[in-house]
mmCIF file of C-alpha atoms in Angstrom:
data_model
loop_
_atom_site.group_PDB
_atom_site.id
_atom_site.type_symbol
_atom_site.label_atom_id
_atom_site.label_comp_id
_atom_site.label_asym_id
_atom_site.label_seq_id
_atom_site.Cartn_x
_atom_site.Cartn_y
_atom_site.Cartn_z
ATOM 1 C CA MET A 14 4.201 41.771 -35.323
ATOM 2 C CA THR A 15 5.607 38.235 -35.196
ATOM 3 C CA LYS A 16 4.090 35.954 -37.853
ATOM 4 C CA LEU A 17 3.426 32.398 -36.686
ATOM 5 C CA ILE A 18 2.188 29.166 -38.152
ATOM 6 C CA PHE A 19 0.591 26.889 -35.578
ATOM 7 C CA MET A 20 0.423 23.113 -35.928
ATOM 8 C CA GLY A 21 -1.672 20.942 -33.621
ATOM 9 C CA THR A 22 -4.531 18.462 -33.589
ATOM 10 C CA PRO A 23 -6.199 17.341 -30.302
ATOM 11 C CA ALA A 24 -7.923 19.253 -27.502
ATOM 12 C CA PHE A 25 -4.562 19.536 -25.699
ATOM 13 C CA SER A 26 -3.415 21.937 -28.435
ATOM 14 C CA VAL A 27 -6.396 24.294 -28.345
ATOM 15 C CA PRO A 28 -5.474 26.391 -25.255
ATOM 16 C CA VAL A 29 -1.972 26.822 -26.699
ATOM 17 C CA LEU A 30 -3.410 28.181 -29.971
ATOM 18 C CA GLU A 31 -5.912 30.410 -28.200
ATOM 19 C CA GLY A 32 -3.183 31.771 -25.928
ATOM 20 C CA LEU A 33 -1.211 32.890 -28.971
ATOM 21 C CA ILE A 34 -4.283 34.571 -30.462
ATOM 22 C CA GLU A 35 -5.179 36.290 -27.178
ATOM 23 C CA ASN A 36 -1.662 37.682 -26.882
ATOM 24 C CA GLY A 37 -1.641 39.312 -30.277
ATOM 25 C CA TYR A 38 0.537 36.959 -32.309
ATOM 26 C CA GLU A 39 -0.351 36.943 -35.993
ATOM 27 C CA ILE A 40 -1.379 33.394 -36.920
ATOM 28 C CA GLN A 41 -0.857 33.076 -40.676
ATOM 29 C CA ALA A 42 -2.205 29.546 -40.841
ATOM 30 C CA VAL A 43 -3.171 26.599 -38.662
ATOM 31 C CA VAL A 44 -2.046 23.153 -39.773
ATOM 32 C CA THR A 45 -3.916 20.145 -38.402
ATOM 33 C CA GLN A 46 -4.748 16.549 -39.291
ATOM 34 C CA PRO A 47 -7.532 15.847 -41.815
ATOM 35 C CA ASP A 48 -11.103 15.349 -40.644
ATOM 36 C CA ARG A 49 -11.600 11.719 -39.551
ATOM 37 C CA PRO A 50 -14.567 9.387 -38.963
ATOM 38 C CA VAL A 51 -15.445 9.277 -35.263
ATOM 39 C CA GLY A 52 -17.658 6.958 -33.221
ATOM 40 C CA ARG A 53 -19.707 3.937 -34.165
ATOM 41 C CA LYS A 54 -21.529 5.883 -36.875
ATOM 42 C CA LYS A 55 -18.202 7.025 -38.367
ATOM 43 C CA VAL A 56 -19.259 10.658 -38.553
ATOM 44 C CA ILE A 57 -16.600 12.744 -40.332
ATOM 45 C CA THR A 58 -15.403 15.126 -37.621
ATOM 46 C CA PRO A 59 -12.935 18.033 -37.646
ATOM 47 C CA THR A 60 -10.085 18.089 -35.156
ATOM 48 C CA PRO A 61 -10.491 20.253 -32.039
ATOM 49 C CA VAL A 62 -7.756 22.547 -33.396
ATOM 50 C CA LYS A 63 -9.614 22.993 -36.686
ATOM 51 C CA GLU A 64 -12.801 23.885 -34.821
ATOM 52 C CA ALA A 65 -10.913 26.528 -32.819
ATOM 53 C CA ALA A 66 -9.177 27.908 -35.908
ATOM 54 C CA VAL A 67 -12.424 28.194 -37.868
ATOM 55 C CA LYS A 68 -14.044 29.989 -34.918
ATOM 56 C CA HIS A 69 -11.274 32.596 -35.134
ATOM 57 C CA GLY A 70 -11.446 32.840 -38.944
ATOM 58 C CA LEU A 71 -7.939 31.475 -39.504
ATOM 59 C CA LEU A 72 -6.615 29.754 -42.605
ATOM 60 C CA VAL A 73 -6.667 25.980 -42.018
ATOM 61 C CA LEU A 74 -4.387 23.518 -43.820
ATOM 62 C CA GLN A 75 -5.024 19.763 -43.465
ATOM 63 C CA PRO A 76 -2.424 17.677 -45.291
ATOM 64 C CA GLU A 77 -2.750 13.899 -45.094
ATOM 65 C CA LYS A 78 1.046 13.891 -45.169
ATOM 66 C CA ILE A 79 2.773 17.240 -44.955
ATOM 67 C CA SER A 80 6.032 16.237 -46.664
ATOM 68 C CA GLY A 81 5.804 16.983 -50.386
ATOM 69 C CA SER A 82 2.245 18.296 -50.139
ATOM 70 C CA PRO A 83 0.750 21.479 -51.627
ATOM 71 C CA GLU A 84 0.212 22.613 -48.029
ATOM 72 C CA MET A 85 3.972 22.412 -47.451
ATOM 73 C CA GLU A 86 4.526 24.785 -50.375
ATOM 74 C CA THR A 87 1.941 27.157 -48.898
ATOM 75 C CA ILE A 88 3.800 27.176 -45.576
ATOM 76 C CA ILE A 89 7.084 27.935 -47.347
ATOM 77 C CA GLU A 90 5.476 30.771 -49.308
ATOM 78 C CA LEU A 91 4.008 32.301 -46.129
ATOM 79 C CA ALA A 92 7.556 32.539 -44.713
ATOM 80 C CA PRO A 93 6.611 32.649 -41.018
ATOM 81 C CA ASP A 94 8.943 34.055 -38.386
ATOM 82 C CA LEU A 95 8.300 31.021 -36.175
ATOM 83 C CA ILE A 96 6.472 27.698 -36.275
ATOM 84 C CA VAL A 97 4.824 26.449 -33.074
ATOM 85 C CA THR A 98 3.658 22.851 -32.814
ATOM 86 C CA ALA A 99 1.690 21.127 -30.050
ATOM 87 C CA ALA A 100 0.704 17.490 -30.590
ATOM 88 C CA PHE A 101 0.461 17.908 -34.352
ATOM 89 C CA GLY A 102 1.012 14.221 -35.074
ATOM 90 C CA GLN A 103 3.337 14.353 -38.093
ATOM 91 C CA PHE A 104 7.062 14.784 -38.627
ATOM 92 C CA LEU A 105 8.085 18.089 -40.221
ATOM 93 C CA PRO A 106 10.476 17.883 -43.192
ATOM 94 C CA GLU A 107 13.676 19.890 -43.086
ATOM 95 C CA ARG A 108 12.418 22.168 -45.858
ATOM 96 C CA ILE A 109 9.797 23.449 -43.422
ATOM 97 C CA LEU A 110 12.067 23.500 -40.367
ATOM 98 C CA ASN A 111 14.542 25.677 -42.260
ATOM 99 C CA VAL A 112 11.978 28.344 -43.243
ATOM 100 C CA PRO A 113 11.331 30.396 -40.065
ATOM 101 C CA LYS A 114 14.086 32.747 -38.982
ATOM 102 C CA PHE A 115 13.414 31.883 -35.332
ATOM 103 C CA GLY A 116 13.055 28.187 -36.093
ATOM 104 C CA ALA A 117 10.310 25.827 -34.981
ATOM 105 C CA VAL A 118 9.415 25.007 -31.378
ATOM 106 C CA ASN A 119 7.324 22.213 -29.927
ATOM 107 C CA VAL A 120 5.136 22.150 -26.806
ATOM 108 C CA HIS A 121 5.709 18.590 -25.563
ATOM 109 C CA ALA A 122 3.782 17.048 -22.662
ATOM 110 C CA SER A 123 6.667 15.495 -20.738
ATOM 111 C CA LEU A 124 9.844 16.442 -18.919
ATOM 112 C CA LEU A 125 12.260 15.616 -21.710
ATOM 113 C CA PRO A 126 14.410 13.629 -22.226
ATOM 114 C CA LYS A 127 11.846 11.337 -20.567
ATOM 115 C CA TYR A 128 8.993 10.084 -22.733
ATOM 116 C CA ARG A 129 9.764 11.132 -26.245
ATOM 117 C CA GLY A 130 6.981 10.084 -28.598
ATOM 118 C CA GLY A 131 3.240 10.171 -29.065
ATOM 119 C CA ALA A 132 1.894 9.042 -25.667
ATOM 120 C CA PRO A 133 3.966 10.757 -22.949
ATOM 121 C CA VAL A 134 1.030 11.410 -20.612
ATOM 122 C CA HIS A 135 -0.123 7.789 -20.736
ATOM 123 C CA TYR A 136 3.342 6.441 -19.939
ATOM 124 C CA SER A 137 3.966 8.929 -17.138
ATOM 125 C CA ILE A 138 0.924 7.597 -15.278
ATOM 126 C CA ILE A 139 1.394 3.931 -16.239
ATOM 127 C CA GLU A 140 4.992 4.017 -15.004
ATOM 128 C CA GLY A 141 3.957 5.505 -11.666
ATOM 129 C CA GLU A 142 5.770 8.825 -12.065
ATOM 130 C CA LYS A 143 5.214 11.328 -9.260
ATOM 131 C CA GLU A 144 5.389 14.280 -11.627
ATOM 132 C CA THR A 145 5.288 15.204 -15.282
ATOM 133 C CA GLY A 146 5.238 18.526 -17.071
ATOM 134 C CA VAL A 147 5.766 20.428 -20.293
ATOM 135 C CA THR A 148 8.920 21.053 -22.277
ATOM 136 C CA ILE A 149 9.309 23.787 -24.888
ATOM 137 C CA MET A 150 11.968 22.478 -27.242
ATOM 138 C CA GLU A 151 13.572 23.284 -30.547
ATOM 139 C CA MET A 152 12.334 21.067 -33.350
ATOM 140 C CA VAL A 153 14.801 18.922 -35.238
ATOM 141 C CA LYS A 154 14.309 16.093 -37.687
ATOM 142 C CA LYS A 155 14.751 13.425 -34.974
ATOM 143 C CA MET A 156 11.640 12.819 -32.847
ATOM 144 C CA ASP A 157 11.477 15.071 -29.752
ATOM 145 C CA ALA A 158 15.278 15.295 -29.663
ATOM 146 C CA GLY A 159 15.740 19.057 -29.952
ATOM 147 C CA ASP A 160 17.385 21.291 -27.379
ATOM 148 C CA ILE A 161 15.311 22.319 -24.353
ATOM 149 C CA LEU A 162 14.240 25.974 -24.148
ATOM 150 C CA SER A 163 12.109 25.811 -20.996
ATOM 151 C CA GLN A 164 10.352 23.316 -18.719
ATOM 152 C CA LYS A 165 7.738 23.288 -15.996
ATOM 153 C CA ALA A 166 6.835 20.315 -13.772
ATOM 154 C CA ILE A 167 3.530 19.518 -12.063
ATOM 155 C CA PRO A 168 2.613 16.618 -9.737
ATOM 156 C CA ILE A 169 0.629 13.538 -10.730
ATOM 157 C CA THR A 170 -1.837 12.674 -7.966
ATOM 158 C CA LYS A 171 -3.329 9.248 -7.225
ATOM 159 C CA THR A 172 -6.655 10.450 -8.632
ATOM 160 C CA ASP A 173 -5.258 11.780 -11.908
ATOM 161 C CA ASP A 174 -5.815 10.031 -15.210
ATOM 162 C CA VAL A 175 -4.937 10.823 -18.818
ATOM 163 C CA GLY A 176 -7.937 13.123 -19.147
ATOM 164 C CA THR A 177 -7.203 15.237 -16.069
ATOM 165 C CA MET A 178 -3.493 15.434 -16.865
ATOM 166 C CA PHE A 179 -4.156 16.528 -20.450
ATOM 167 C CA ASP A 180 -6.377 19.315 -19.145
ATOM 168 C CA LYS A 181 -3.737 20.445 -16.653
ATOM 169 C CA LEU A 182 -0.818 20.146 -19.061
ATOM 170 C CA SER A 183 -2.548 22.025 -21.857
ATOM 171 C CA LEU A 184 -2.857 25.057 -19.566
ATOM 172 C CA VAL A 185 0.737 24.650 -18.371
ATOM 173 C CA GLY A 186 1.832 24.447 -22.009
ATOM 174 C CA LYS A 187 -0.071 27.615 -22.869
ATOM 175 C CA GLU A 188 1.450 29.568 -19.971
ATOM 176 C CA LEU A 189 4.961 28.246 -20.477
ATOM 177 C CA LEU A 190 4.935 29.000 -24.207
ATOM 178 C CA LEU A 191 3.738 32.547 -23.622
ATOM 179 C CA GLU A 192 6.519 33.038 -21.054
ATOM 180 C CA THR A 193 9.135 31.562 -23.378
ATOM 181 C CA LEU A 194 8.261 33.110 -26.748
ATOM 182 C CA PRO A 195 9.402 36.676 -25.964
ATOM 183 C CA LYS A 196 12.772 35.302 -24.843
ATOM 184 C CA ILE A 197 13.085 33.271 -28.049
ATOM 185 C CA LEU A 198 12.297 36.291 -30.199
ATOM 186 C CA ALA A 199 14.809 38.409 -28.244
ATOM 187 C CA ASN A 200 17.496 35.678 -28.488
ATOM 188 C CA GLU A 201 17.678 35.575 -24.670
ATOM 189 C CA ILE A 202 17.602 31.778 -24.262
ATOM 190 C CA THR A 203 20.588 29.449 -24.321
ATOM 191 C CA PRO A 204 19.197 26.087 -25.499
ATOM 192 C CA ILE A 205 20.116 23.089 -23.332
ATOM 193 C CA PRO A 206 20.933 19.829 -25.171
ATOM 194 C CA GLN A 207 19.036 16.778 -23.937
ATOM 195 C CA ASP A 208 21.000 14.175 -21.992
ATOM 196 C CA GLU A 209 20.882 11.204 -24.350
ATOM 197 C CA THR A 210 21.735 8.800 -21.502
ATOM 198 C CA LYS A 211 18.389 9.606 -19.860
ATOM 199 C CA VAL A 212 16.159 9.247 -22.913
ATOM 200 C CA THR A 213 13.014 7.105 -22.623
ATOM 201 C CA PHE A 214 10.267 6.629 -25.214
ATOM 202 C CA SER A 215 6.467 6.640 -25.207
ATOM 203 C CA PRO A 216 5.257 5.134 -28.489
ATOM 204 C CA ASN A 217 1.530 4.971 -29.182
ATOM 205 C CA ILE A 218 -0.293 2.443 -26.989
ATOM 206 C CA THR A 219 -0.857 -0.968 -28.574
ATOM 207 C CA ARG A 220 -3.863 -3.223 -28.040
ATOM 208 C CA GLU A 221 -1.741 -5.706 -26.096
ATOM 209 C CA GLN A 222 -0.628 -2.953 -23.705
ATOM 210 C CA GLU A 223 -4.284 -2.295 -22.908
ATOM 211 C CA ARG A 224 -4.668 -5.823 -21.516
ATOM 212 C CA ILE A 225 -4.105 -5.995 -17.756
ATOM 213 C CA ASP A 226 -1.245 -8.183 -16.603
ATOM 214 C CA TRP A 227 -2.396 -9.532 -13.227
ATOM 215 C CA GLN A 228 1.188 -10.454 -12.347
ATOM 216 C CA LYS A 229 1.658 -6.739 -11.714
ATOM 217 C CA THR A 230 0.952 -5.384 -8.249
ATOM 218 C CA ALA A 231 -2.413 -3.828 -7.450
ATOM 219 C CA GLU A 232 -0.800 -0.379 -7.478
ATOM 220 C CA GLN A 233 0.691 -1.014 -10.918
ATOM 221 C CA VAL A 234 -2.679 -2.179 -12.246
ATOM 222 C CA ASP A 235 -4.268 0.980 -10.846
ATOM 223 C CA ASN A 236 -1.593 3.018 -12.652
ATOM 224 C CA GLN A 237 -2.415 1.158 -15.868
ATOM 225 C CA VAL A 238 -6.152 1.765 -15.518
ATOM 226 C CA ARG A 239 -5.666 5.490 -14.855
ATOM 227 C CA GLY A 240 -2.958 5.683 -17.540
ATOM 228 C CA MET A 241 -5.488 4.503 -20.128
ATOM 229 C CA ARG A 242 -8.541 6.429 -18.945
ATOM 230 C CA PRO A 243 -10.525 7.768 -20.704
ATOM 231 C CA TRP A 244 -8.740 6.306 -23.710
ATOM 232 C CA PRO A 245 -7.884 3.701 -24.876
ATOM 233 C CA THR A 246 -9.096 1.927 -21.654
ATOM 234 C CA ALA A 247 -7.509 -1.040 -19.885
ATOM 235 C CA PHE A 248 -9.299 -4.376 -20.139
ATOM 236 C CA THR A 249 -9.231 -7.961 -18.942
ATOM 237 C CA THR A 250 -10.914 -11.142 -20.137
ATOM 238 C CA TYR A 251 -13.486 -13.150 -18.215
ATOM 239 C CA LYS A 252 -14.802 -16.393 -19.750
ATOM 240 C CA GLU A 253 -14.040 -15.236 -23.308
ATOM 241 C CA THR A 254 -15.672 -11.841 -22.832
ATOM 242 C CA ASN A 255 -13.885 -8.540 -22.248
ATOM 243 C CA TRP A 256 -14.272 -6.306 -19.229
ATOM 244 C CA LYS A 257 -13.062 -2.729 -19.503
ATOM 245 C CA LEU A 258 -11.934 -1.447 -16.112
ATOM 246 C CA TRP A 259 -12.628 2.233 -15.518
ATOM 247 C CA ALA A 260 -11.865 2.628 -11.811
ATOM 248 C CA VAL A 261 -10.119 0.378 -9.286
ATOM 249 C CA THR A 262 -8.662 0.645 -5.779
ATOM 250 C CA PRO A 263 -5.537 -1.110 -4.444
ATOM 251 C CA LEU A 264 -6.340 -2.577 -1.018
ATOM 252 C CA ALA A 265 -4.254 -3.140 2.098
ATOM 253 C CA GLU A 266 -5.311 -6.799 2.176
ATOM 254 C CA THR A 267 -2.947 -9.543 1.030
ATOM 255 C CA THR A 268 -3.594 -12.954 -0.517
ATOM 256 C CA GLU A 269 -1.833 -16.155 -1.498
ATOM 257 C CA ALA A 270 -4.158 -16.724 -4.457
ATOM 258 C CA THR A 271 -2.778 -16.960 -7.980
ATOM 259 C CA PRO A 272 -2.808 -13.523 -9.663
ATOM 260 C CA GLY A 273 -5.996 -12.994 -11.656
ATOM 261 C CA THR A 274 -8.231 -14.911 -9.221
ATOM 262 C CA ILE A 275 -11.506 -13.467 -7.934
ATOM 263 C CA ILE A 276 -11.002 -13.777 -4.173
ATOM 264 C CA LYS A 277 -14.068 -11.912 -2.915
ATOM 265 C CA ARG A 278 -17.474 -11.478 -4.470
ATOM 266 C CA SER A 279 -20.373 -9.912 -2.600
ATOM 267 C CA LYS A 280 -23.340 -7.803 -3.638
ATOM 268 C CA LYS A 281 -21.158 -4.685 -3.532
ATOM 269 C CA GLU A 282 -17.533 -5.814 -3.893
ATOM 270 C CA LEU A 283 -15.323 -7.656 -6.356
ATOM 271 C CA TRP A 284 -11.716 -8.267 -5.333
ATOM 272 C CA ILE A 285 -9.035 -9.703 -7.623
ATOM 273 C CA SER A 286 -5.607 -11.015 -6.633
ATOM 274 C CA CYS A 287 -2.582 -9.342 -8.200
ATOM 275 C CA GLY A 288 1.181 -9.851 -8.168
ATOM 276 C CA GLU A 289 3.211 -10.038 -4.955
ATOM 277 C CA GLY A 290 0.136 -11.023 -2.947
ATOM 278 C CA THR A 291 -1.617 -7.674 -3.457
ATOM 279 C CA VAL A 292 -5.358 -7.207 -3.901
ATOM 280 C CA LEU A 293 -7.412 -4.917 -6.141
ATOM 281 C CA SER A 294 -11.042 -3.857 -5.737
ATOM 282 C CA ILE A 295 -13.019 -3.125 -8.921
ATOM 283 C CA ASN A 296 -15.137 0.037 -8.706
ATOM 284 C CA VAL A 297 -16.400 0.749 -12.230
ATOM 285 C CA ILE A 298 -16.576 -1.877 -14.978
ATOM 286 C CA GLN A 299 -17.808 -2.073 -18.563
ATOM 287 C CA PRO A 300 -18.652 -5.574 -19.789
ATOM 288 C CA SER A 301 -18.701 -6.279 -23.533
ATOM 289 C CA GLY A 302 -21.619 -4.601 -25.285
ATOM 290 C CA LYS A 303 -22.706 -2.651 -22.213
ATOM 291 C CA GLY A 304 -22.172 0.789 -20.746
ATOM 292 C CA LYS A 305 -20.085 1.621 -17.685
ATOM 293 C CA LEU A 306 -21.499 0.205 -14.446
ATOM 294 C CA PHE A 307 -20.751 0.739 -10.770
ATOM 295 C CA ILE A 308 -19.611 -2.593 -9.409
ATOM 296 C CA GLN A 309 -22.722 -3.184 -7.280
ATOM 297 C CA ASP A 310 -24.967 -2.644 -10.329
ATOM 298 C CA PHE A 311 -22.823 -5.030 -12.351
ATOM 299 C CA LEU A 312 -22.770 -7.759 -9.683
ATOM 300 C CA ASN A 313 -26.519 -7.580 -9.124
ATOM 301 C CA GLY A 314 -27.247 -7.558 -12.847
ATOM 302 C CA VAL A 315 -25.249 -8.713 -15.843
ATOM 303 C CA GLY A 316 -22.455 -10.021 -13.583
ATOM 304 C CA LYS A 317 -24.643 -12.028 -11.229
ATOM 305 C CA THR A 318 -23.006 -15.331 -12.256
ATOM 306 C CA VAL A 319 -19.482 -14.108 -11.426
ATOM 307 C CA ALA A 320 -18.133 -16.253 -8.589
ATOM 308 C CA GLU A 321 -15.192 -16.468 -6.226
ATOM 309 C CA SER A 322 -12.285 -18.561 -7.584
ATOM 310 C CA ASP A 323 -13.179 -17.575 -11.169
ATOM 311 C CA LYS A 324 -10.193 -16.353 -13.181
ATOM 312 C CA VAL A 325 -9.621 -13.242 -15.245
ATOM 313 C CA GLY A 326 -6.740 -12.709 -17.649
#
């Protein structure tokens, strides 16, 4: 029986881990990030991968930093045949990468060499890609730069957001890994080097990237909103308060108004001018200190003073 160590942290990783368990792979240990405070009350919460591992009675290791840690020595002592990672969130030192006889493979949520880094799903949607997918790749010391073992693409629809794509890609990752592992263990795959001329990066989203740039077209703003939903959420500023935008619709209408101008305000509609004369309708909004509101509830309540010609930015 092949002995594996699995490394992962968020919900995306859980189906991948459970697929390995269901298919009879021996999981010697599961490595995940430490428990962290979550929510306004800062409740110390285990990672989704830890919850799944505990449910299956697996050994859980949670190094704050894996390099040089006691957990690293445990991994070396376990001498796994293969290490599988899926959104683990830390670099693996060469001492670990050199341990398994079949190496270490990563389940990465993009079509490499596009979108190396920690936020590939966000960037795929923000950049208006028509498709994304999963790559199974060899792990090397350089971030997401290993040779490609297998890939599978799926479309991104106009209704998809980060949440829906994570759900889809986690299942694709599970299936693709289970298809690929037997070929790895039988040495039946010829790894394909990534084309370095086509590399793009997807570093973690910054606060400034969350702010909507109204010089962008309405379609681009829609991509940004969906590419940050449900987290971290795109926002704009109105009279020194923040509005989080949860759902918007690009319209066929055009305007000559300066981008970021409220050009229509009724009891049920709020339209904002965008770049290149395009127009965006706001559907779901979250003003500072409030919950999410359908636009008509916002305009007839906390947003009743919002007026045409007001600016957002």
